[in-house]
Amino acid sequence: MKTKKQLIVCVSIFLFVALSFMGAQNSVNAAQEAKTLKVGALTNLGWTIGVDFKKFLDVAVPMYNEKGGLVIQGERYNIEIILYDTKLNPETGRAAVERLVNRDQVKFILGDETIDAWLPVTETAKVLVIATTPSPAIFSPKNKLAFQSSFIHTQSAVAWGWFSDSYPDLKTVIVVGPDNMIGHGLSGQAKFLTGAFGIKLLDTIFYPPGTTNFGPIATKIRKVNPDVFTTAGGGEVQDALLYKSLYETRYKGQRFTFVNLPMQGIQKVIPLKMIEGLVCPVEGLKLDNPPPLAKAYKEAYVAKHGSWDDPDTLYSNELYCLLAGLEQAQSLDPEKVAAVIANGMKFETLSGPGMMVKPPVPGNNRTVDFLPTVYVRKVEDGKSKFIRKINLEEGMAYTRRAAGGGK
Amino acid sequence: MLSLAGQLIIEGLGIGLVYVLLAAGLVLILNIPRVFFIAYGQFYMLGAYILWGGTVLFKLPFFISLILSILATGILGAISYRLIFYYIQNVRDNFLPIIVAAMGLMMIMQQGALLVFGTSSHGMQSEFPGLIEFGDIIVSVEKLVLIILALLVTGILYVLLQKTKIGRAMRAVSFRADISSLQGINPTLVYMVTMGVGCALSGFAGGIMAPVYAVSPDMGGIILTVLLVIMLGGMGSMLGAVLGGLILGLTLSFGHYFIGADLAQIALFLVIGIILFFKPGGLLGNPGEDLSS
Amino acid sequence: MLLLEVKELRVHYGRAEALKGCSIDVSEGEIVTLIGANGAGKTTTLKTISGLTLSTSGETRFEGKRIDRTPAHRIVKLGIAHIPEGRIVFAPMTVLENLKLGAYRRSDRDQIAKDLEAMYEHFPVLKARLGQLAGSLSGGEQQMLAIARALMASPRLLLMDEPSMGLSPLIIEELGNIIMNINQGGVSILLVEQNARLALKLASRAYILEVGSIVLEGNTEELADNEGVKKAYLGGYTKKGK
């Protein structure tokens, strides 16, 4: 009896060891089969959205590799990210790019806002760049391999266009923003787009970036009493305080923002009834029922980082744009991938389908900018509700109208 | 037009009174222990964060959190005197050592806040929602509460300084510490109390500002404006601090409305420059005068 | 009975020695005066007794207890009041507030009120000016206020530093009477004066201080007859006369 028992134990141990060994062998084989495609990435880890981008890459890249990775003409590639911190400093950014190009030998770079400092380097080295930047330099026709993948240029055009179509009776607007680069950039955008869509800009008010007392500004807005009031780049707390002051003056006009207003952040400061009636665009990811890719991403994010802490995804399209370009081009040649992207490539993002378009600025025919599916929400009865999806065709029409000066 | 003026006055009064409190506290510290206390703004920030933490994170009632803000900043201020400035106050040529020590404290508190609370600013929902209308003038209840609380504390401070024994001692020490000790007053204790009261005022101001405006780690930068208010009012004068705070609040309020925020800032400095040109000691101060009535 | 006992007191300001082993006694009920030229160390002696200045060696005893390491604000409570040189009153505060500050260490409210009444009686000038700022008083009035403030501490020993300085002869005479009155009320006095004539008249014993050391001590009658003292300290004053 005893020996029988021993035999069973021995056999089962042998089986267990053998099986585990075989399993390991399998995975080793798989790793050997797949090649690695190195992709450079730059960001500023000194601010939250940069850190959020790193966290995004830590989740989305393994997710992609596990689902089979990149397959080009039957050959499998795992994506490997080489991330450098630019600290948003042009010098550091340029040094990082030179290292990526010369030492790490990457052919694809996910860029950041320092792009103006190093774009000539990548263009000469024939390296494909997909970046997120408010700088219009990237749109220049002399660049062949650089693309802009975030919604920051197009969404405003779509939002203003949709707004002017949906509220045709509202004809005057005041824009209020901080007296800094973001505020001036966005209010410049507002100035151009209101002109394009036939809304009269009565005044643009800037406040010092540290302002918290918006009483006098709100009093002024109420006095001028424009049909529409919009904020430009104040950040959630200052925007909320501004809306609060405005509410306290009993201003009755329509509240509208042409950039995403983070409702959760706003709600920490003021009750939503203070912005009753507000309409604003929203990323698909933030919807109660987000697009499929976003759902899977959220799950993987929770598995990796513990909980969903509402990370910023401004830069996420850089990765999806590059992967889609590689897949659709079925080539690792940056020029061939660029050609596909520049051909109005459509691809799936966290916020639903998106596509490459001509930027909504006059006289630029290069297809270098990104148009997302834009969702609109409205605050009704103190709650924020999804009311409208603006698909790519409609969006394209608005960006064209904006680029053409409203025609 | 009258209602517009009224509205702007209320707006200016709210922020102006907060500056009054802040300036009053710093005037005490500048005139009694004579510490150039640049870390003062960080106590304002700390007070705001304690209130925010108390009401938002720990769900405490507003007034309990406010009392916590006052106590914590007051005690910390008193301790910081005893542990730091006590040792350098009587050193000859102590100006630089005091500045360096205060700056060190400022940096510790500033970076500490960044570490603990993060870089982003926090807002909180109003504790006193609702609006009140006086004719055409609309005032939010929370701003009214802010104004009432600020007036109340200014009143308490006046009574404390003018009518109580410790207040008399504070004024006496401000005049001559050695002569005061001959009356049986312990200057070290008075200095600690003064630092406590001053920092508590700063913390209180931060606390009542937090729900009306917002909380961020860079709030401590307010020290520059507070120093401006004190210069405007006159270095040694309590009444000057009150006047300076109100002038600042109203100038900004009317300035933001009529000429825009950026120009208002310039106009403010212009007004202060002109006043200081004609009255170099500030509105109510004589250069070298001590804390008096 | 000995009230104040100062033994071999040495004080340094930096490297300079201001007192080089100075010994002084004051008995209960006595007026003792300390006479000396400018810079002899009179003010330093008083400051060291009242705790404003720390001695480097020697000891000070009050009613037999050592007080040379006691901080100034505690010495007041023991019963020593010090009227500093230049009659420094709290100029930006009212007369009444000055008087109340004198009684800062006391908690017997009823007795304080009585003492205030007594001060009004002794110093009618002050009663008329209770609400005025001390800085607005005349020199003589400020001296009265400084004395009254010191008395509000209900001291056993009063240290007076140059009370007659800068006052007119008429007021100096009044001051003399006040000092005598205070002494008759049971308060011992250690009086520092440059006006040696006045001091020798008021005090029963005197010490003569020169560059940090006591050079002469004795009864005032004897000292007033001493030729050296006459020459050095009384000469100027006898000529001026009254």
PDB file of N, CA, C and O in Angstrom, chain A residues 120-170:
ATOM      1  N   PRO A 120      13.373  69.064 -37.169  1.00  0.00           N
ATOM      2  CA  PRO A 120      14.338  68.901 -38.274  1.00  0.00           C
ATOM      3  C   PRO A 120      15.189  67.632 -38.140  1.00  0.00           C
ATOM      4  O   PRO A 120      15.543  67.000 -39.143  1.00  0.00           O
ATOM      5  N   VAL A 121      15.503  67.250 -36.897  1.00  0.00           N
ATOM      6  CA  VAL A 121      16.324  66.050 -36.683  1.00  0.00           C
ATOM      7  C   VAL A 121      15.617  64.811 -37.213  1.00  0.00           C
ATOM      8  O   VAL A 121      16.182  64.010 -37.969  1.00  0.00           O
ATOM      9  N   THR A 122      14.351  64.653 -36.842  1.00  0.00           N
ATOM     10  CA  THR A 122      13.633  63.445 -37.255  1.00  0.00           C
ATOM     11  C   THR A 122      13.323  63.473 -38.742  1.00  0.00           C
ATOM     12  O   THR A 122      13.338  62.437 -39.407  1.00  0.00           O
ATOM     13  N   GLU A 123      13.038  64.655 -39.248  1.00  0.00           N
ATOM     14  CA  GLU A 123      12.737  64.740 -40.680  1.00  0.00           C
ATOM     15  C   GLU A 123      13.956  64.310 -41.507  1.00  0.00           C
ATOM     16  O   GLU A 123      13.833  63.547 -42.467  1.00  0.00           O
ATOM     17  N   THR A 124      15.134  64.790 -41.109  1.00  0.00           N
ATOM     18  CA  THR A 124      16.351  64.413 -41.858  1.00  0.00           C
ATOM     19  C   THR A 124      16.642  62.921 -41.708  1.00  0.00           C
ATOM     20  O   THR A 124      17.098  62.269 -42.648  1.00  0.00           O
ATOM     21  N   ALA A 125      16.395  62.401 -40.500  1.00  0.00           N
ATOM     22  CA  ALA A 125      16.709  60.988 -40.262  1.00  0.00           C
ATOM     23  C   ALA A 125      15.606  60.064 -40.764  1.00  0.00           C
ATOM     24  O   ALA A 125      15.681  58.849 -40.582  1.00  0.00           O
ATOM     25  N   LYS A 126      14.577  60.641 -41.389  1.00  0.00           N
ATOM     26  CA  LYS A 126      13.425  59.882 -41.875  1.00  0.00           C
ATOM     27  C   LYS A 126      12.803  59.024 -40.774  1.00  0.00           C
ATOM     28  O   LYS A 126      12.600  57.813 -40.924  1.00  0.00           O
ATOM     29  N   VAL A 127      12.532  59.701 -39.659  1.00  0.00           N
ATOM     30  CA  VAL A 127      11.849  59.049 -38.541  1.00  0.00           C
ATOM     31  C   VAL A 127      10.431  59.590 -38.476  1.00  0.00           C
ATOM     32  O   VAL A 127      10.214  60.796 -38.585  1.00  0.00           O
ATOM     33  N   LEU A 128       9.467  58.681 -38.333  1.00  0.00           N
ATOM     34  CA  LEU A 128       8.062  59.091 -38.280  1.00  0.00           C
ATOM     35  C   LEU A 128       7.729  59.612 -36.884  1.00  0.00           C
ATOM     36  O   LEU A 128       8.057  58.988 -35.878  1.00  0.00           O
ATOM     37  N   VAL A 129       7.086  60.785 -36.829  1.00  0.00           N
ATOM     38  CA  VAL A 129       6.726  61.368 -35.541  1.00  0.00           C
ATOM     39  C   VAL A 129       5.220  61.579 -35.462  1.00  0.00           C
ATOM     40  O   VAL A 129       4.617  62.123 -36.387  1.00  0.00           O
ATOM     41  N   ILE A 130       4.649  61.119 -34.359  1.00  0.00           N
ATOM     42  CA  ILE A 130       3.254  61.462 -34.091  1.00  0.00           C
ATOM     43  C   ILE A 130       3.245  62.159 -32.744  1.00  0.00           C
ATOM     44  O   ILE A 130       3.721  61.611 -31.750  1.00  0.00           O
ATOM     45  N   ALA A 131       2.776  63.409 -32.724  1.00  0.00           N
ATOM     46  CA  ALA A 131       2.921  64.216 -31.514  1.00  0.00           C
ATOM     47  C   ALA A 131       1.612  64.890 -31.148  1.00  0.00           C
ATOM     48  O   ALA A 131       0.667  64.946 -31.934  1.00  0.00           O
ATOM     49  N   THR A 132       1.607  65.410 -29.937  1.00  0.00           N
ATOM     50  CA  THR A 132       0.487  66.216 -29.461  1.00  0.00           C
ATOM     51  C   THR A 132       1.046  67.587 -29.160  1.00  0.00           C
ATOM     52  O   THR A 132       1.906  67.726 -28.297  1.00  0.00           O
ATOM     53  N   THR A 133       0.621  68.571 -29.918  1.00  0.00           N
ATOM     54  CA  THR A 133       1.178  69.898 -29.678  1.00  0.00           C
ATOM     55  C   THR A 133       0.227  70.986 -30.155  1.00  0.00           C
ATOM     56  O   THR A 133      -0.454  70.828 -31.164  1.00  0.00           O
ATOM     57  N   PRO A 134       0.164  72.060 -29.399  1.00  0.00           N
ATOM     58  CA  PRO A 134      -0.658  73.190 -29.860  1.00  0.00           C
ATOM     59  C   PRO A 134       0.080  74.021 -30.915  1.00  0.00           C
ATOM     60  O   PRO A 134      -0.513  74.864 -31.553  1.00  0.00           O
ATOM     61  N   SER A 135       1.386  73.760 -31.081  1.00  0.00           N
ATOM     62  CA  SER A 135       2.163  74.568 -32.023  1.00  0.00           C
ATOM     63  C   SER A 135       1.781  74.235 -33.464  1.00  0.00           C
ATOM     64  O   SER A 135       1.744  73.079 -33.863  1.00  0.00           O
ATOM     65  N   PRO A 136       1.492  75.255 -34.295  1.00  0.00           N
ATOM     66  CA  PRO A 136       1.096  74.989 -35.680  1.00  0.00           C
ATOM     67  C   PRO A 136       2.277  74.614 -36.585  1.00  0.00           C
ATOM     68  O   PRO A 136       2.078  74.243 -37.735  1.00  0.00           O
ATOM     69  N   ALA A 137       3.513  74.672 -36.064  1.00  0.00           N
ATOM     70  CA  ALA A 137       4.683  74.408 -36.906  1.00  0.00           C
ATOM     71  C   ALA A 137       4.631  73.024 -37.517  1.00  0.00           C
ATOM     72  O   ALA A 137       5.103  72.792 -38.633  1.00  0.00           O
ATOM     73  N   ILE A 138       4.032  72.089 -36.803  1.00  0.00           N
ATOM     74  CA  ILE A 138       3.970  70.698 -37.266  1.00  0.00           C
ATOM     75  C   ILE A 138       3.166  70.585 -38.565  1.00  0.00           C
ATOM     76  O   ILE A 138       3.379  69.693 -39.369  1.00  0.00           O
ATOM     77  N   PHE A 139       2.240  71.534 -38.780  1.00  0.00           N
ATOM     78  CA  PHE A 139       1.383  71.468 -39.968  1.00  0.00           C
ATOM     79  C   PHE A 139       2.101  71.875 -41.253  1.00  0.00           C
ATOM     80  O   PHE A 139       1.595  71.689 -42.345  1.00  0.00           O
ATOM     81  N   SER A 140       3.287  72.462 -41.092  1.00  0.00           N
ATOM     82  CA  SER A 140       3.984  73.016 -42.254  1.00  0.00           C
ATOM     83  C   SER A 140       4.138  71.971 -43.364  1.00  0.00           C
ATOM     84  O   SER A 140       4.531  70.834 -43.108  1.00  0.00           O
ATOM     85  N   PRO A 141       3.823  72.346 -44.616  1.00  0.00           N
ATOM     86  CA  PRO A 141       3.856  71.379 -45.737  1.00  0.00           C
ATOM     87  C   PRO A 141       5.253  70.802 -45.979  1.00  0.00           C
ATOM     88  O   PRO A 141       5.378  69.755 -46.600  1.00  0.00           O
ATOM     89  N   LYS A 142       6.310  71.462 -45.463  1.00  0.00           N
ATOM     90  CA  LYS A 142       7.628  70.906 -45.739  1.00  0.00           C
ATOM     91  C   LYS A 142       7.943  69.701 -44.852  1.00  0.00           C
ATOM     92  O   LYS A 142       8.882  68.959 -45.117  1.00  0.00           O
ATOM     93  N   ASN A 143       7.146  69.478 -43.825  1.00  0.00           N
ATOM     94  CA  ASN A 143       7.314  68.256 -43.030  1.00  0.00           C
ATOM     95  C   ASN A 143       6.632  67.095 -43.748  1.00  0.00           C
ATOM     96  O   ASN A 143       5.505  67.212 -44.198  1.00  0.00           O
ATOM     97  N   LYS A 144       7.345  65.988 -43.854  1.00  0.00           N
ATOM     98  CA  LYS A 144       6.747  64.848 -44.553  1.00  0.00           C
ATOM     99  C   LYS A 144       6.288  63.760 -43.583  1.00  0.00           C
ATOM    100  O   LYS A 144       5.387  62.993 -43.860  1.00  0.00           O
ATOM    101  N   LEU A 145       6.967  63.671 -42.428  1.00  0.00           N
ATOM    102  CA  LEU A 145       6.755  62.509 -41.567  1.00  0.00           C
ATOM    103  C   LEU A 145       6.243  62.872 -40.174  1.00  0.00           C
ATOM    104  O   LEU A 145       6.406  62.109 -39.226  1.00  0.00           O
ATOM    105  N   ALA A 146       5.622  64.062 -40.021  1.00  0.00           N
ATOM    106  CA  ALA A 146       5.158  64.472 -38.695  1.00  0.00           C
ATOM    107  C   ALA A 146       3.648  64.678 -38.686  1.00  0.00           C
ATOM    108  O   ALA A 146       3.095  65.321 -39.579  1.00  0.00           O
ATOM    109  N   PHE A 147       3.010  64.129 -37.673  1.00  0.00           N
ATOM    110  CA  PHE A 147       1.552  64.214 -37.587  1.00  0.00           C
ATOM    111  C   PHE A 147       1.123  64.606 -36.181  1.00  0.00           C
ATOM    112  O   PHE A 147       1.794  64.313 -35.191  1.00  0.00           O
ATOM    113  N   GLN A 148      -0.034  65.246 -36.100  1.00  0.00           N
ATOM    114  CA  GLN A 148      -0.594  65.696 -34.829  1.00  0.00           C
ATOM    115  C   GLN A 148      -1.814  64.837 -34.544  1.00  0.00           C
ATOM    116  O   GLN A 148      -2.710  64.754 -35.380  1.00  0.00           O
ATOM    117  N   SER A 149      -1.872  64.206 -33.369  1.00  0.00           N
ATOM    118  CA  SER A 149      -2.900  63.184 -33.186  1.00  0.00           C
ATOM    119  C   SER A 149      -3.928  63.502 -32.110  1.00  0.00           C
ATOM    120  O   SER A 149      -4.736  62.655 -31.783  1.00  0.00           O
ATOM    121  N   SER A 150      -3.889  64.715 -31.533  1.00  0.00           N
ATOM    122  CA  SER A 150      -4.908  64.970 -30.510  1.00  0.00           C
ATOM    123  C   SER A 150      -6.003  65.854 -31.081  1.00  0.00           C
ATOM    124  O   SER A 150      -5.860  66.457 -32.136  1.00  0.00           O
ATOM    125  N   PHE A 151      -7.077  65.966 -30.309  1.00  0.00           N
ATOM    126  CA  PHE A 151      -8.260  66.680 -30.789  1.00  0.00           C
ATOM    127  C   PHE A 151      -8.164  68.183 -30.589  1.00  0.00           C
ATOM    128  O   PHE A 151      -9.105  68.905 -30.877  1.00  0.00           O
ATOM    129  N   ILE A 152      -7.025  68.685 -30.032  1.00  0.00           N
ATOM    130  CA  ILE A 152      -7.033  70.069 -29.551  1.00  0.00           C
ATOM    131  C   ILE A 152      -7.292  71.114 -30.631  1.00  0.00           C
ATOM    132  O   ILE A 152      -7.748  72.195 -30.318  1.00  0.00           O
ATOM    133  N   HIS A 153      -7.001  70.801 -31.889  1.00  0.00           N
ATOM    134  CA  HIS A 153      -7.270  71.800 -32.927  1.00  0.00           C
ATOM    135  C   HIS A 153      -8.666  71.645 -33.519  1.00  0.00           C
ATOM    136  O   HIS A 153      -9.354  72.621 -33.778  1.00  0.00           O
ATOM    137  N   THR A 154      -9.059  70.401 -33.728  1.00  0.00           N
ATOM    138  CA  THR A 154     -10.290  70.149 -34.483  1.00  0.00           C
ATOM    139  C   THR A 154     -11.539  70.208 -33.629  1.00  0.00           C
ATOM    140  O   THR A 154     -12.585  70.667 -34.072  1.00  0.00           O
ATOM    141  N   GLN A 155     -11.434  69.715 -32.388  1.00  0.00           N
ATOM    142  CA  GLN A 155     -12.649  69.618 -31.582  1.00  0.00           C
ATOM    143  C   GLN A 155     -13.305  70.974 -31.391  1.00  0.00           C
ATOM    144  O   GLN A 155     -14.526  71.096 -31.416  1.00  0.00           O
ATOM    145  N   SER A 156     -12.469  72.028 -31.194  1.00  0.00           N
ATOM    146  CA  SER A 156     -13.014  73.373 -31.016  1.00  0.00           C
ATOM    147  C   SER A 156     -13.831  73.771 -32.239  1.00  0.00           C
ATOM    148  O   SER A 156     -14.922  74.326 -32.115  1.00  0.00           O
ATOM    149  N   ALA A 157     -13.303  73.463 -33.429  1.00  0.00           N
ATOM    150  CA  ALA A 157     -14.012  73.818 -34.661  1.00  0.00           C
ATOM    151  C   ALA A 157     -15.347  73.078 -34.737  1.00  0.00           C
ATOM    152  O   ALA A 157     -16.387  73.654 -35.061  1.00  0.00           O
ATOM    153  N   VAL A 158     -15.298  71.780 -34.416  1.00  0.00           N
ATOM    154  CA  VAL A 158     -16.532  70.985 -34.457  1.00  0.00           C
ATOM    155  C   VAL A 158     -17.524  71.534 -33.440  1.00  0.00           C
ATOM    156  O   VAL A 158     -18.718  71.704 -33.729  1.00  0.00           O
ATOM    157  N   ALA A 159     -17.017  71.853 -32.220  1.00  0.00           N
ATOM    158  CA  ALA A 159     -17.911  72.320 -31.166  1.00  0.00           C
ATOM    159  C   ALA A 159     -18.561  73.648 -31.538  1.00  0.00           C
ATOM    160  O   ALA A 159     -19.775  73.811 -31.435  1.00  0.00           O
ATOM    161  N   TRP A 160     -17.760  74.614 -31.997  1.00  0.00           N
ATOM    162  CA  TRP A 160     -18.333  75.908 -32.384  1.00  0.00           C
ATOM    163  C   TRP A 160     -19.297  75.749 -33.542  1.00  0.00           C
ATOM    164  O   TRP A 160     -20.353  76.390 -33.585  1.00  0.00           O
ATOM    165  N   GLY A 161     -18.938  74.902 -34.523  1.00  0.00           N
ATOM    166  CA  GLY A 161     -19.803  74.706 -35.669  1.00  0.00           C
ATOM    167  C   GLY A 161     -21.142  74.112 -35.262  1.00  0.00           C
ATOM    168  O   GLY A 161     -22.211  74.615 -35.617  1.00  0.00           O
ATOM    169  N   TRP A 162     -21.059  73.043 -34.455  1.00  0.00           N
ATOM    170  CA  TRP A 162     -22.300  72.409 -33.995  1.00  0.00           C
ATOM    171  C   TRP A 162     -23.131  73.390 -33.181  1.00  0.00           C
ATOM    172  O   TRP A 162     -24.337  73.480 -33.330  1.00  0.00           O
ATOM    173  N   PHE A 163     -22.448  74.168 -32.326  1.00  0.00           N
ATOM    174  CA  PHE A 163     -23.169  75.099 -31.461  1.00  0.00           C
ATOM    175  C   PHE A 163     -23.895  76.154 -32.287  1.00  0.00           C
ATOM    176  O   PHE A 163     -25.071  76.448 -32.057  1.00  0.00           O
ATOM    177  N   SER A 164     -23.205  76.684 -33.306  1.00  0.00           N
ATOM    178  CA  SER A 164     -23.839  77.745 -34.103  1.00  0.00           C
ATOM    179  C   SER A 164     -25.026  77.197 -34.896  1.00  0.00           C
ATOM    180  O   SER A 164     -25.999  77.893 -35.108  1.00  0.00           O
ATOM    181  N   ASP A 165     -24.945  75.899 -35.298  1.00  0.00           N
ATOM    182  CA  ASP A 165     -26.072  75.283 -35.999  1.00  0.00           C
ATOM    183  C   ASP A 165     -27.235  75.010 -35.060  1.00  0.00           C
ATOM    184  O   ASP A 165     -28.403  75.124 -35.419  1.00  0.00           O
ATOM    185  N   SER A 166     -26.911  74.609 -33.809  1.00  0.00           N
ATOM    186  CA  SER A 166     -27.957  74.188 -32.879  1.00  0.00           C
ATOM    187  C   SER A 166     -28.618  75.359 -32.179  1.00  0.00           C
ATOM    188  O   SER A 166     -29.741  75.260 -31.710  1.00  0.00           O
ATOM    189  N   TYR A 167     -27.875  76.462 -32.005  1.00  0.00           N
ATOM    190  CA  TYR A 167     -28.445  77.631 -31.333  1.00  0.00           C
ATOM    191  C   TYR A 167     -28.340  78.824 -32.267  1.00  0.00           C
ATOM    192  O   TYR A 167     -27.590  79.781 -31.995  1.00  0.00           O
ATOM    193  N   PRO A 168     -29.078  78.808 -33.375  1.00  0.00           N
ATOM    194  CA  PRO A 168     -28.872  79.854 -34.384  1.00  0.00           C
ATOM    195  C   PRO A 168     -29.260  81.244 -33.905  1.00  0.00           C
ATOM    196  O   PRO A 168     -28.825  82.235 -34.485  1.00  0.00           O
ATOM    197  N   ASP A 169     -30.084  81.346 -32.821  1.00  0.00           N
ATOM    198  CA  ASP A 169     -30.517  82.674 -32.367  1.00  0.00           C
ATOM    199  C   ASP A 169     -29.472  83.369 -31.499  1.00  0.00           C
ATOM    200  O   ASP A 169     -29.586  84.564 -31.254  1.00  0.00           O
ATOM    201  N   LEU A 170     -28.499  82.604 -31.003  1.00  0.00           N
ATOM    202  CA  LEU A 170     -27.522  83.210 -30.096  1.00  0.00           C
ATOM    203  C   LEU A 170     -26.382  83.790 -30.924  1.00  0.00           C
ATOM    204  O   LEU A 170     -25.692  83.069 -31.633  1.00  0.00           O
TER     205      LEU A 170
END
